[in-house]
Short mmCIF file of C-alpha atoms in Angstrom, two decimals:
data_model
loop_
_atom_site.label_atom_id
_atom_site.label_comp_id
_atom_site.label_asym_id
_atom_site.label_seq_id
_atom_site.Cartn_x
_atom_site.Cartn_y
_atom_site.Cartn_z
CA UNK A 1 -106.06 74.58 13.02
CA UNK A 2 -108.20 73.99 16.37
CA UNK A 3 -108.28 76.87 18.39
CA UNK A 4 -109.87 77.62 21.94
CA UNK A 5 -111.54 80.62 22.53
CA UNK A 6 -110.85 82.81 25.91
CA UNK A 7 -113.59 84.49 26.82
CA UNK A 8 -113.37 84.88 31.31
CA UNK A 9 -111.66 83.20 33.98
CA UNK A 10 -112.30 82.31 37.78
CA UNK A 11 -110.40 79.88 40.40
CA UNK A 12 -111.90 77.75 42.97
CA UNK A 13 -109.29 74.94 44.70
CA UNK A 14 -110.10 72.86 47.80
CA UNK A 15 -108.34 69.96 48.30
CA UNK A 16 -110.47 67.01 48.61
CA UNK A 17 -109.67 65.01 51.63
CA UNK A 18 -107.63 61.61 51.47
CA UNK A 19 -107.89 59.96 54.72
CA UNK A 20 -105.06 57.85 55.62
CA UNK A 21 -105.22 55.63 58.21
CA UNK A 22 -103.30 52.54 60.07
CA UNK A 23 -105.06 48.72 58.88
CA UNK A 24 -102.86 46.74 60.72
CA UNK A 25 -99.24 46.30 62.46
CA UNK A 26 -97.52 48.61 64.83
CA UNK A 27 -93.99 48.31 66.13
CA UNK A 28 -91.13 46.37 64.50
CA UNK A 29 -91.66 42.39 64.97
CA UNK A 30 -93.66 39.23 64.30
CA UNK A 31 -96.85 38.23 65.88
CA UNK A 32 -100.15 37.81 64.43
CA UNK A 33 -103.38 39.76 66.06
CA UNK A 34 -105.87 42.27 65.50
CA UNK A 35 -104.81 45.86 63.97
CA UNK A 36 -101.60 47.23 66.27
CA UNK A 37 -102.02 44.06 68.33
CA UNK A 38 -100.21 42.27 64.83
CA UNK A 39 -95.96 43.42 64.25
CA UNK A 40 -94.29 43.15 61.17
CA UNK A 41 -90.90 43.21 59.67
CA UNK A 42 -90.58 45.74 56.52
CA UNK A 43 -93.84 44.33 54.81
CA UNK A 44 -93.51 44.96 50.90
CA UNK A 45 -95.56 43.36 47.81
CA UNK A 46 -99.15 42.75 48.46
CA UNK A 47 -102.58 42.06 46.59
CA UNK A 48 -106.43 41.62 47.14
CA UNK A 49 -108.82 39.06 46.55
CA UNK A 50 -112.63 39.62 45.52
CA UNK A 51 -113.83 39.65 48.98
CA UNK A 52 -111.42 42.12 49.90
CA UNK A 53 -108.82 40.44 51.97
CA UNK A 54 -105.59 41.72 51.14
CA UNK A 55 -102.04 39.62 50.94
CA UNK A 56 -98.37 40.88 51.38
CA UNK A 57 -95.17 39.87 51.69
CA UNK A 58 -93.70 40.30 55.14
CA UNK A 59 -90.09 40.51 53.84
CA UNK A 60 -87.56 40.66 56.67
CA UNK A 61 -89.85 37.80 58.26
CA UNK A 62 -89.64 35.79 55.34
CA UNK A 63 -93.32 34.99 55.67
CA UNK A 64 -96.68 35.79 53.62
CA UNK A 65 -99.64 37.19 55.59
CA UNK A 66 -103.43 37.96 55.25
CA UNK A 67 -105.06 40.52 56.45
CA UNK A 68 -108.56 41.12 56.74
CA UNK A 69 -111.15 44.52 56.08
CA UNK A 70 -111.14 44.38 59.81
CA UNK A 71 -107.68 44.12 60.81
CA UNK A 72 -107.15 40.74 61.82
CA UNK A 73 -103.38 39.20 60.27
CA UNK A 74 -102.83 35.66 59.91
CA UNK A 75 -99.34 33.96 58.65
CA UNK A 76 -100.31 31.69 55.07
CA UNK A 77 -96.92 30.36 54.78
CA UNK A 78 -93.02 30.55 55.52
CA UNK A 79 -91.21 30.44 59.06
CA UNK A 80 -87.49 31.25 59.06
CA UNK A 81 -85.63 32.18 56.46
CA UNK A 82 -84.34 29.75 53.62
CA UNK A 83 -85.48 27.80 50.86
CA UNK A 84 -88.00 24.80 50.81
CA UNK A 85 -91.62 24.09 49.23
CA UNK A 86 -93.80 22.71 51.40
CA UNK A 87 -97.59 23.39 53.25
CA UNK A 88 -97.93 26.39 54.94
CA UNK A 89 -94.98 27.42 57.66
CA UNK A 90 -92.94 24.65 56.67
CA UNK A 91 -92.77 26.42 53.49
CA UNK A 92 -89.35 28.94 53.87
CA UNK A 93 -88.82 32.01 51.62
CA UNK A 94 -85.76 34.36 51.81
CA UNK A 95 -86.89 38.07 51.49
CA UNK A 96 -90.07 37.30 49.77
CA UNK A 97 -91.16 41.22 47.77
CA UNK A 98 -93.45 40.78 44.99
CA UNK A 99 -97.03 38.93 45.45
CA UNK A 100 -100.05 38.41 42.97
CA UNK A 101 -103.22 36.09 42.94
CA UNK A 102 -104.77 34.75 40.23
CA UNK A 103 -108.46 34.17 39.33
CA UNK A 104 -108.27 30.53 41.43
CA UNK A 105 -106.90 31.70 44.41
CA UNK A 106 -103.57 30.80 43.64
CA UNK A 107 -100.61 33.40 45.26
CA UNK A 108 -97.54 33.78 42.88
CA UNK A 109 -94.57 35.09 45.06
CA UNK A 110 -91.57 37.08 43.78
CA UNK A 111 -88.94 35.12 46.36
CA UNK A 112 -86.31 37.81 45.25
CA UNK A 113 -82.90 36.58 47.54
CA UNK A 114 -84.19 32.46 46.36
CA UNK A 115 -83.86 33.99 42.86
CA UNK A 116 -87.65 31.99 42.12
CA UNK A 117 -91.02 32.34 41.66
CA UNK A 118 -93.28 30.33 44.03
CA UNK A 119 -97.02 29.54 44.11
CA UNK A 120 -98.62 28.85 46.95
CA UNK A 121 -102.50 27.03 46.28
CA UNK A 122 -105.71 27.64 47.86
CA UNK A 123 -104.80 24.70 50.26
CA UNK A 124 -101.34 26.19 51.19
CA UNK A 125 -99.35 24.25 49.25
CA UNK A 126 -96.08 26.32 48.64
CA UNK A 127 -93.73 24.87 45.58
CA UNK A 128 -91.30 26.45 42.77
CA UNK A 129 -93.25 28.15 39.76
CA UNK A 130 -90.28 28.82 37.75
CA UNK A 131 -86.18 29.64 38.68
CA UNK A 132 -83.29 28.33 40.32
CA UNK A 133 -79.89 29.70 40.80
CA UNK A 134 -78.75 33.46 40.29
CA UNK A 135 -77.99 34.20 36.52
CA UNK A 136 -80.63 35.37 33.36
CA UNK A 137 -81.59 32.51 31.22
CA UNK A 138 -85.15 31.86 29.67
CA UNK A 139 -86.58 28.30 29.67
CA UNK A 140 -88.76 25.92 31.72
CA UNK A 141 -89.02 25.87 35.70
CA UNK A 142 -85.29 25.35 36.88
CA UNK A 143 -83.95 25.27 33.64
CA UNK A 144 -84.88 29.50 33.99
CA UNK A 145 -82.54 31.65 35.94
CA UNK A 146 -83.37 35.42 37.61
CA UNK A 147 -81.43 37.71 39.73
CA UNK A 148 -83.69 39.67 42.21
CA UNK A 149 -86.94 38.92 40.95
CA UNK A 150 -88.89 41.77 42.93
CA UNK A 151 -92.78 42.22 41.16
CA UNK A 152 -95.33 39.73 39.99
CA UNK A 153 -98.95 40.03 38.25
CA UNK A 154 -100.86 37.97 36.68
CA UNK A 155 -103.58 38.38 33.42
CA UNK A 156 -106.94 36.85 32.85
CA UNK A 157 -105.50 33.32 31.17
CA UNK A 158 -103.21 32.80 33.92
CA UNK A 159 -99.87 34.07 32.21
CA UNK A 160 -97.56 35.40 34.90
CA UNK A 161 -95.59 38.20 34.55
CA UNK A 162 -92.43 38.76 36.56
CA UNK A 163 -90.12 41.84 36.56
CA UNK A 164 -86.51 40.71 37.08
CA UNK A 165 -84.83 43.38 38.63
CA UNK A 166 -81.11 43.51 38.61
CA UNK A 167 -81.33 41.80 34.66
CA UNK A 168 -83.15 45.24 33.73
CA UNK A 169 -85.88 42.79 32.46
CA UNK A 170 -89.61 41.88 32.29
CA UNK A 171 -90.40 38.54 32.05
CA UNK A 172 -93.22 36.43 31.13
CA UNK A 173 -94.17 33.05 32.04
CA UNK A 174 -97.17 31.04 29.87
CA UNK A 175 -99.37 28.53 31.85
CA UNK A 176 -97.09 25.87 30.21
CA UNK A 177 -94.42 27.02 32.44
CA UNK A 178 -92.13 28.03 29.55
CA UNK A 179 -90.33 31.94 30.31
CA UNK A 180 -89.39 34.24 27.87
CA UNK A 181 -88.23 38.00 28.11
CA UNK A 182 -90.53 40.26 26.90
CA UNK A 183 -89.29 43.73 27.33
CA UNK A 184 -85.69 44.82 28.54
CA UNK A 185 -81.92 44.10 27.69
CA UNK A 186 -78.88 46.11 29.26
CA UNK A 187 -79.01 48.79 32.22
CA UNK A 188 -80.13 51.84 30.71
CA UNK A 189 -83.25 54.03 29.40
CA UNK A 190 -85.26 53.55 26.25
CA UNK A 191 -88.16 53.61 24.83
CA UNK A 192 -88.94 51.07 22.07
CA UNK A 193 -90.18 47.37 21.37
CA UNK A 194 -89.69 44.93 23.31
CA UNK A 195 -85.54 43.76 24.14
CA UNK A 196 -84.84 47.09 22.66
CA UNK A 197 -86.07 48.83 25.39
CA UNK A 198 -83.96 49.09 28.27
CA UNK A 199 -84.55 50.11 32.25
CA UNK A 200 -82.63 50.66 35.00
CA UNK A 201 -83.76 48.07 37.96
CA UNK A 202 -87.57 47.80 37.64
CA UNK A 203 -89.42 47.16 40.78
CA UNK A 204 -92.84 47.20 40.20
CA UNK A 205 -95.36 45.65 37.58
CA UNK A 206 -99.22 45.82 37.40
CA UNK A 207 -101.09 45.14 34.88
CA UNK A 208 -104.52 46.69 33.85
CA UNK A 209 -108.02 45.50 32.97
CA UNK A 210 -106.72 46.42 29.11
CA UNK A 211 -103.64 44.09 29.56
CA UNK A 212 -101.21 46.84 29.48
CA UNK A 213 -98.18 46.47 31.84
CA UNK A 214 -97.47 49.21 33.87
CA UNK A 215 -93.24 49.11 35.35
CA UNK A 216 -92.01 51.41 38.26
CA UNK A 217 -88.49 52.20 36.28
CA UNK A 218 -86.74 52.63 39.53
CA UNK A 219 -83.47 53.77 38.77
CA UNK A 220 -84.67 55.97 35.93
CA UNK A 221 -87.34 57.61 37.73
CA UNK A 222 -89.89 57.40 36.02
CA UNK A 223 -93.17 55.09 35.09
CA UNK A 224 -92.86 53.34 31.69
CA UNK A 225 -95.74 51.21 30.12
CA UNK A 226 -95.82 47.97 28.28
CA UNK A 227 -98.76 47.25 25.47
CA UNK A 228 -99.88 44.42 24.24
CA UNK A 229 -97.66 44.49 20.89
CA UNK A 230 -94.95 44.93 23.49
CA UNK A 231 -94.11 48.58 22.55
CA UNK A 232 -92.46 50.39 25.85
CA UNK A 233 -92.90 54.00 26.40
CA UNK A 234 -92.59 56.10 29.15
CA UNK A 235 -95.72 57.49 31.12
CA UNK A 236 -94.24 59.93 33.45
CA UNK A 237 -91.18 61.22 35.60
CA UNK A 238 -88.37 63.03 34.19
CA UNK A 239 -85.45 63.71 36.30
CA UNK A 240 -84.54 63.04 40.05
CA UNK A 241 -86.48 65.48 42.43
CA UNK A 242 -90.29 66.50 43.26
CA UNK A 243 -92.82 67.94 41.04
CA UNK A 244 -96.47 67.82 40.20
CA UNK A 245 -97.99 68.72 37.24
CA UNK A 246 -97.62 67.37 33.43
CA UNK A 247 -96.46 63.48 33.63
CA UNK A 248 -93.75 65.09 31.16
CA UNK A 249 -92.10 67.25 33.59
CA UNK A 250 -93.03 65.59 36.45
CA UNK A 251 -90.58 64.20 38.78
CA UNK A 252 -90.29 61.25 41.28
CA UNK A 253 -87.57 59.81 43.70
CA UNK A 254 -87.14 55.88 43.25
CA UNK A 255 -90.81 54.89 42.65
CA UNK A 256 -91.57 51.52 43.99
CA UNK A 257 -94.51 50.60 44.22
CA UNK A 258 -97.61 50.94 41.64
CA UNK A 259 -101.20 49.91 41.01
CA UNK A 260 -103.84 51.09 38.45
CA UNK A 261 -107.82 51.10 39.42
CA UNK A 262 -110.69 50.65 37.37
CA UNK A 263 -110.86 54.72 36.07
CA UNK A 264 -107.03 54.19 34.71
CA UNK A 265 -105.61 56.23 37.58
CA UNK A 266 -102.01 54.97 38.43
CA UNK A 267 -100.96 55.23 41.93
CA UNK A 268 -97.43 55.38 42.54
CA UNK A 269 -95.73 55.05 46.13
CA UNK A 270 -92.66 57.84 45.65
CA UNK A 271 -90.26 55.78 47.75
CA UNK A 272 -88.18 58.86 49.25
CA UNK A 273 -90.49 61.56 48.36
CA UNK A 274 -92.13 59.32 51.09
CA UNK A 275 -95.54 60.60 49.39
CA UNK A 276 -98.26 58.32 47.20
CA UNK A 277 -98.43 60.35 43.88
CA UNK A 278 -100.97 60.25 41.17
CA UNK A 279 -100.91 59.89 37.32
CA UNK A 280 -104.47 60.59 35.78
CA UNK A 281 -105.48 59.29 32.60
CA UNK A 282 -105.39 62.61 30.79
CA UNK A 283 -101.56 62.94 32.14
CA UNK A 284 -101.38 65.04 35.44
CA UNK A 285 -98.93 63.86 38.46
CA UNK A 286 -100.63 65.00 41.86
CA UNK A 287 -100.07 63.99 44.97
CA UNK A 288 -102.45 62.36 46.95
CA UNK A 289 -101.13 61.82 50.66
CA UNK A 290 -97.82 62.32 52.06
CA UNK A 291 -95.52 64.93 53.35
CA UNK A 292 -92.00 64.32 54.81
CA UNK A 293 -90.62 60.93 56.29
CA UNK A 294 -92.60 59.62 59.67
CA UNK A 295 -95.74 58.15 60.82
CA UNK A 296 -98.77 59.58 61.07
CA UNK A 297 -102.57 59.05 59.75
CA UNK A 298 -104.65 61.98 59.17
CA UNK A 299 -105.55 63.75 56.15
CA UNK A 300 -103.64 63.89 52.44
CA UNK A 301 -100.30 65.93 53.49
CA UNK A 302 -100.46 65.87 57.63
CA UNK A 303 -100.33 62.08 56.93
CA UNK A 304 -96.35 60.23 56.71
CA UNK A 305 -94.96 57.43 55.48
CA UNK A 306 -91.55 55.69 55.75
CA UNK A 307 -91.09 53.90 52.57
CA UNK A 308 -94.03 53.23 50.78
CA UNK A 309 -93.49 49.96 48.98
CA UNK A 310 -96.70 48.93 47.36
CA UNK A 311 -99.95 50.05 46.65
CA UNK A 312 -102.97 48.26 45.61
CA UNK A 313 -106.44 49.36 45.54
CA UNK A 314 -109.93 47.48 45.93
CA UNK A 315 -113.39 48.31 43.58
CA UNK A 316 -114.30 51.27 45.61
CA UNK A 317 -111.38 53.20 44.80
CA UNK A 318 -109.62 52.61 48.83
CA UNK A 319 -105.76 52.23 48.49
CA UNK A 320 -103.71 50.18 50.76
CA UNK A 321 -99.93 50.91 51.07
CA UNK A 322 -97.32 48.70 52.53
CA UNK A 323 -94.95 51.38 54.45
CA UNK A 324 -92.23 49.07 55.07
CA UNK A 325 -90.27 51.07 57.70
CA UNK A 326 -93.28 51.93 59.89
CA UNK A 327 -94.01 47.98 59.71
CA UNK A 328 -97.86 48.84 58.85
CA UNK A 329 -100.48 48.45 56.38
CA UNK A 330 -102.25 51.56 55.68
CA UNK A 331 -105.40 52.74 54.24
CA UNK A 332 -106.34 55.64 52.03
CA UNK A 333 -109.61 56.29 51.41
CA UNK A 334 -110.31 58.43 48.24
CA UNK A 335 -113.12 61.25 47.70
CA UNK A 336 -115.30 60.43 45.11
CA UNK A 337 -114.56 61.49 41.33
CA UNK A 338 -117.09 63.45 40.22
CA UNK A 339 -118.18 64.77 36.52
CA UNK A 340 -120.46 67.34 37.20
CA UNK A 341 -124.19 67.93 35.26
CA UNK A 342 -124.88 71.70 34.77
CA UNK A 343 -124.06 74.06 37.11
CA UNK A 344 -123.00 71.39 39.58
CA UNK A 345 -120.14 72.87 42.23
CA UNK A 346 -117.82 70.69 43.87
CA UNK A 347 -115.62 72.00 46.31
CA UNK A 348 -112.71 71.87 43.58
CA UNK A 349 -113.41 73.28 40.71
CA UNK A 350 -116.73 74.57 38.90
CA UNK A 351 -117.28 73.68 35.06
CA UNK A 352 -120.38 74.37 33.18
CA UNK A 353 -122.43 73.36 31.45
CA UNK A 354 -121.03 69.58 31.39
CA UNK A 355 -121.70 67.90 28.89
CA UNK A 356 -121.84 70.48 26.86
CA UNK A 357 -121.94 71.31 23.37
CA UNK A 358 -119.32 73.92 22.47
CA UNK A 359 -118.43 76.66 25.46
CA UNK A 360 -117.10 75.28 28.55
CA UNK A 361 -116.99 77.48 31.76
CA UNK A 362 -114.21 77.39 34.20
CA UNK A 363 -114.41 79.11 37.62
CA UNK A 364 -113.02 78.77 40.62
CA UNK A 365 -112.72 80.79 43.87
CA UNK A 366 -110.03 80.60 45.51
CA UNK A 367 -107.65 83.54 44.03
CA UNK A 368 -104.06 81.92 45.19
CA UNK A 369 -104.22 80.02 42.00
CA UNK A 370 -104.60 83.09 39.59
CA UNK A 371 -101.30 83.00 37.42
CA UNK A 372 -101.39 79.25 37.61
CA UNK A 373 -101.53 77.24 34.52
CA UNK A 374 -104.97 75.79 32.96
CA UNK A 375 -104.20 72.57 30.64
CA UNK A 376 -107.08 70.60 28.64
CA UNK A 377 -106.29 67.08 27.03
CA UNK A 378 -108.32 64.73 25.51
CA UNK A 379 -109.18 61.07 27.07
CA UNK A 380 -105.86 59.98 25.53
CA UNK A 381 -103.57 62.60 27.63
CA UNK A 382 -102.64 64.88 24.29
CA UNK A 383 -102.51 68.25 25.76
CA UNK A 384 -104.77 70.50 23.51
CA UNK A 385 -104.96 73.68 25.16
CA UNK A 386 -102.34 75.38 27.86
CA UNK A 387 -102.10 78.90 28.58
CA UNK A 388 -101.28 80.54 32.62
CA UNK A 389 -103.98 82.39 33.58
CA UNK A 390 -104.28 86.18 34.78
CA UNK A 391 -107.93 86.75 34.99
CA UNK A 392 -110.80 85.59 37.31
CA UNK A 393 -112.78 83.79 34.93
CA UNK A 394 -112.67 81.79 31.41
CA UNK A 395 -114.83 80.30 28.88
CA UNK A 396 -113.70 77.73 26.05
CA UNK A 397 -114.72 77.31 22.48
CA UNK A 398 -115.08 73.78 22.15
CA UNK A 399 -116.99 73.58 19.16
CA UNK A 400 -113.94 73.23 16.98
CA UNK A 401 -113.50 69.27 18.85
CA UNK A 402 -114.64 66.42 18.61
CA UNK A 403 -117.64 64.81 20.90
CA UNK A 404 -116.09 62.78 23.94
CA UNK A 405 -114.22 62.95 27.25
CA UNK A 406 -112.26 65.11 28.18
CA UNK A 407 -110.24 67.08 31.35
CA UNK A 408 -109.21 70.06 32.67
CA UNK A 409 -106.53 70.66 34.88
CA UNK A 410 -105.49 73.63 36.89
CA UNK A 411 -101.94 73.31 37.81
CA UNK A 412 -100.20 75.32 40.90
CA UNK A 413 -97.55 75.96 42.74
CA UNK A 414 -97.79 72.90 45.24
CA UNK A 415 -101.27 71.55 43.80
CA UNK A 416 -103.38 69.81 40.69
CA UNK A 417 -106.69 69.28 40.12
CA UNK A 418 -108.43 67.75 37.37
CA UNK A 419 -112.21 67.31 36.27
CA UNK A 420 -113.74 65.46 33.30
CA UNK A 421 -116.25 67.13 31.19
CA UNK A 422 -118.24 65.66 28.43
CA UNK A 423 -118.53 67.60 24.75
CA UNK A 424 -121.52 65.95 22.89
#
């Protein structure tokens, strides 16, 4: 049997700064402009492109907007509310919530109360991608019926993805415009392959660079995941409340919204925890910005949302939230992650030498977070080592493992940090 090896311990926890700030939109309405000059109506779904503009769904205007690095929104299509295809604002949507873009351009809309999906082209040309009338039937374009469609994404060949809400199902739609159910059945909670897995209204997909589907389990509380073979397990969230620390026992209140970036990081907007929470690859919930329900920018908890509906983040790691009842896009820009050479510091945590080759030191400075718990897992999120800590220092026999990544995680009382190291 592996074993680690306590030799000292020491504690050093800073939280690293996520700024949150206002992109665009200020008091309840609809007008387009620059930054607070721009209102909004309970903005939901929304998406980037390469260059970095980002797209949402201004719901309870029934329109879609851009919105530019620099603040400036533009209406893309819909007017009042209703149902027709068309160019542009002669296009009409009726509470429009999930939104996705594909590698040409094209913007796939989740038109939940039309019970459709729509596509609107690079030249603004809105029409019907797949649906018609309320009900849950598989098929081809209005032979295919939803109820609530809320979340779209799309993969590399163009395949569209759709998470169908009030049928408890995730749905998939091939480029030859045929849907089929991939995941889902009956109201309920499961774990399992494919129709045998059940949720309990899903209202957020994303999926990853590794075409693994990521689903906001609403009504379950929790964050479930979707591979390729179409097995369905359950990432994180337990029961109803608050709680960092391991996904297992981690808790969330109605998540929402979701995104993954490029370092496998899920993002989660905690509807009315009215906080943006975050699940690390080796399995730790933290929170990343957030407090109690209001507005305000600033930094990680001083900052507040009012029901944060979506999330999506750009290539340099900068999250953009849709907080629907504070009609605003806003910004959170995200410290660096670091894995430290020898004897690097950060302000977080110190662990030395990294890489190294079989004793890992852990020491921090900050002595509120003796008797807190110390957790290493491997690059997979198997916890491997877990013990609470009551001295001021520890080292780690590592040479029992095998080379690779891995992380350590210090969790407290209201906070989590984790670091990678590297055994070679």
């Amino acid at each position: 049997m592996k074993k680690f090896f306590l030799i000292t311990i020491l504690f050093n926890l800073t939280t690293q700064a996520q700024q949150v700030s206002t992109l665009a939109g200020s008091i309840q309405g609809y007008a387009d402009g620059t930054g607070s000059q721009a209102s909004l109506n309970a903005p939901r779904g929304i998406a980037i492109d390469a260059g970095g503009n980002l797209y949402f769904c201004d719901t309870q205007n029934n329109r879609i907007r851009k919105v530019t690095q620099s603040g400036i929104v533009t209406t893309i299509a819909g007017s009042t509310q209703g149902y027709a295809d068309g160019i542009g604002t002669s296009a009409q949507f009726y509470n429009p919530i999930g939104i996705a873009l594909d590698s040409n351009g094209n913007i796939f809309i989740a038109d939940t109360s039309n019970n459709r999906i729509r596509k609107i082209t690079p030249d603004g040309v809105v029409s019907t991608y797949a649906g018609s009338t309320v009900g849950d039937s598989d098929g081809i374009g209005s032979q295919v019926h939803f109820q609530s469609p809320n979340s779209v994404t799309v993969d590399k060949s163009g395949n569209v993805y759709v998470c169908d809400g009030y049928n408890q199902k995730i749905k998939k739609i091939a480029l030859n415009g045929q849907v089929t159910t991939i995941a889902g059945s009956t109201e309920g909670y499961a774990d399992g392959i494919g129709t045998a897995a059940k949720f309990y209204y899903p209202f957020n997909i994303f999926l990853d660079t590794h075409g693994v589907l990521y689903i906001a389990d609403n009504g379950n509380y929790k964050i479930r995941k979707m591979t390729i073979d179409g097995t369905v397990s359950t990432v994180a969230g337990s029961t109803l409340g608050y709680q960092d620390g391991l996904a297992s026992t981690s808790q969330f209140f109605q998540p929402i919204g979701l995104t993954v970036d490029l370092d496998g990081n899920i993002y989660v907007g905690d509807r009315f925890n009215y906080k943006i929470r975050k699940i690390s690859p080796n399995g730790i919930v933290s929170t990343v910005a957030g407090s109690s329900q209001g507005f305000a920018d600033g930094f990680g908890n001083t900052a507040k949302f009012n029901l944060a509906e979506a999330l999506v983040t750009d290539q340099y790691g900068t999250l953009y939230v849709t907080d629907a009842n504070n009609y605003r896009i806003r910004k959170i820009t995200l410290p660096p992650l670091n894995v430290e050479d020898n004897n690097l510091s950060t302000l977080n945590m110190k662990i030395y030498p990294n890489p190294t080759h079989k004793i890992l030191n852990i020491e921090l400075t900050n002595m509120l977070y003796l008797f807190s718990q110390i957790v290493i897992t491997d690059i997979r999120g198997k916890k491997l080592f877990s013990q609470y800590l009551n001295f001021k220092s520890v080292s780690l026999d590592m040479s029992n493992y095998s080379k690779g990544i891995y992380f350590v995680s210090l969790i407290g009382k209201n906070n989590t940090i984790s670091q990678r190291f590297i055994l070679n």
